[in-house]
Coordinates of C-alpha atoms in Angstrom, one line a residue:
X1 CA 6.3 -13.4 -4.8
X2 CA 9.0 -12.0 -2.8
X3 CA 9.7 -13.5 0.8
X4 CA 8.6 -10.2 2.6
X5 CA 5.5 -10.2 0.8
X6 CA 4.7 -13.9 2.3
X7 CA 4.9 -13.1 6.1
X8 CA 1.0 -11.6 6.4
X9 CA 0.0 -14.8 4.8
X10 CA 2.0 -16.8 6.9
X11 CA 0.7 -15.0 10.5
X12 CA -2.7 -15.2 8.9
X13 CA -2.3 -19.1 8.6
X14 CA -0.8 -19.2 11.9
X15 CA -4.1 -17.3 13.4
X16 CA -6.4 -19.8 11.8
X17 CA -4.1 -22.5 12.9
X18 CA -4.3 -21.4 16.5
X19 CA -8.1 -21.6 16.0
X20 CA -8.2 -24.8 15.2
X21 CA -6.2 -26.3 17.9
X22 CA -8.3 -24.3 20.2
X23 CA -11.0 -26.3 18.5
X24 CA -9.4 -29.3 18.9
X25 CA -8.7 -29.1 22.5
X26 CA -12.6 -29.0 23.2
X27 CA -13.1 -32.3 21.8
X28 CA -9.8 -34.3 22.5
X29 CA -7.6 -34.0 25.9
X30 CA -4.4 -32.2 25.1
X31 CA -1.3 -32.5 28.4
X32 CA -0.5 -29.1 27.5
X33 CA -4.2 -27.2 27.2
X34 CA -7.0 -28.8 29.4
X35 CA -10.5 -27.3 29.2
X36 CA -13.7 -27.8 31.4
X37 CA -16.9 -26.5 30.8
X38 CA -18.2 -23.6 30.9
X39 CA -14.8 -22.6 29.8
X40 CA -14.4 -25.3 27.0
X41 CA -17.5 -23.6 25.6
X42 CA -16.1 -19.8 25.3
X43 CA -13.0 -21.3 24.0
X44 CA -14.8 -23.1 20.7
X45 CA -16.4 -19.4 19.7
X46 CA -12.8 -18.0 20.5
X47 CA -11.5 -20.8 18.4
X48 CA -14.2 -19.9 15.5
X49 CA -13.4 -16.4 15.8
X50 CA -9.6 -16.8 15.0
X51 CA -10.2 -19.6 12.4
X52 CA -12.3 -17.6 10.6
X53 CA -10.4 -14.3 10.7
X54 CA -7.3 -15.9 10.0
X55 CA -8.5 -17.2 6.9
X56 CA -10.4 -14.2 5.8
X57 CA -6.8 -12.1 6.2
X58 CA -5.1 -15.2 4.3
X59 CA -7.5 -14.7 1.4
X60 CA -7.5 -10.6 1.5
X61 CA -3.4 -11.5 1.7
X62 CA -3.4 -13.9 -1.2
X63 CA -5.7 -11.3 -3.5
X64 CA -3.2 -8.3 -2.6
X65 CA -6.0 -6.7 -0.5
X66 CA -3.5 -5.5 2.3
X67 CA -0.9 -3.5 0.8
X68 CA -0.5 -0.3 1.7
X69 CA -2.1 2.4 -0.1
X70 CA -2.1 6.4 -0.1
X71 CA 0.2 8.7 1.3
X72 CA 2.9 7.6 3.2
X73 CA 4.1 9.1 6.8
X74 CA 7.2 10.7 4.9
X75 CA 5.1 12.1 2.0
X76 CA 2.9 14.3 4.4
X77 CA 5.2 15.2 6.3
X78 CA 7.4 16.4 3.4
X79 CA 4.0 18.5 2.7
X80 CA 3.6 19.8 5.9
X81 CA 7.4 20.9 5.6
X82 CA 6.9 23.0 2.4
X83 CA 4.0 24.5 4.0
X84 CA 6.0 25.6 6.5
X85 CA 6.8 29.8 6.9
X86 CA 9.2 29.6 10.4
X87 CA 12.6 29.2 10.1
X88 CA 13.1 28.3 13.8
X89 CA 11.2 24.7 13.6
X90 CA 12.4 24.3 9.8
X91 CA 16.2 24.5 11.0
X92 CA 15.2 22.2 14.0
X93 CA 13.8 19.8 11.4
X94 CA 16.7 20.2 8.9
X95 CA 19.1 19.7 12.1
X96 CA 17.3 16.6 14.2
X97 CA 14.9 14.5 12.3
X98 CA 15.5 11.4 11.8
X99 CA 14.3 10.8 7.9
X100 CA 17.3 11.9 5.6
X101 CA 14.4 13.0 3.0
X102 CA 12.7 15.2 5.4
X103 CA 16.0 16.5 6.3
X104 CA 16.9 17.5 2.6
X105 CA 13.3 19.2 2.2
X106 CA 13.6 21.3 5.3
X107 CA 17.1 22.6 4.0
X108 CA 15.3 23.4 0.9
X109 CA 12.5 25.2 2.5
X110 CA 15.0 26.8 4.4
X111 CA 16.8 28.2 1.5
X112 CA 13.9 29.0 -0.5
X113 CA 12.7 31.2 2.4
X114 CA 16.0 33.3 3.3
X115 CA 16.5 33.6 -0.8
X116 CA 13.0 35.6 -1.0
X117 CA 13.8 37.4 2.5

């Protein structure tokens, strides 16, 4: 497994660890974190939410269910460029778009439109 793929698992584990820290603060006195009722009850409930959410996403990340699926933004933008009919907006995209692939597709579309005219 690559290092970048473990970032999600690390973040989910850190969220669960923060929840465990908050929960332990309800039972033990820390110099950096003191809780008094009724805030301690709220902190305990919040810590359970952190723990369960962290564990839930840790399991989902471990199973690979958090990977992006479907079309990327670049794919959608390329499809939009392929459907464009106006040369003015296409030329602006071909000059100023930050994504190289979209710029190249806009240039190709401009060439298609000018060749058919």
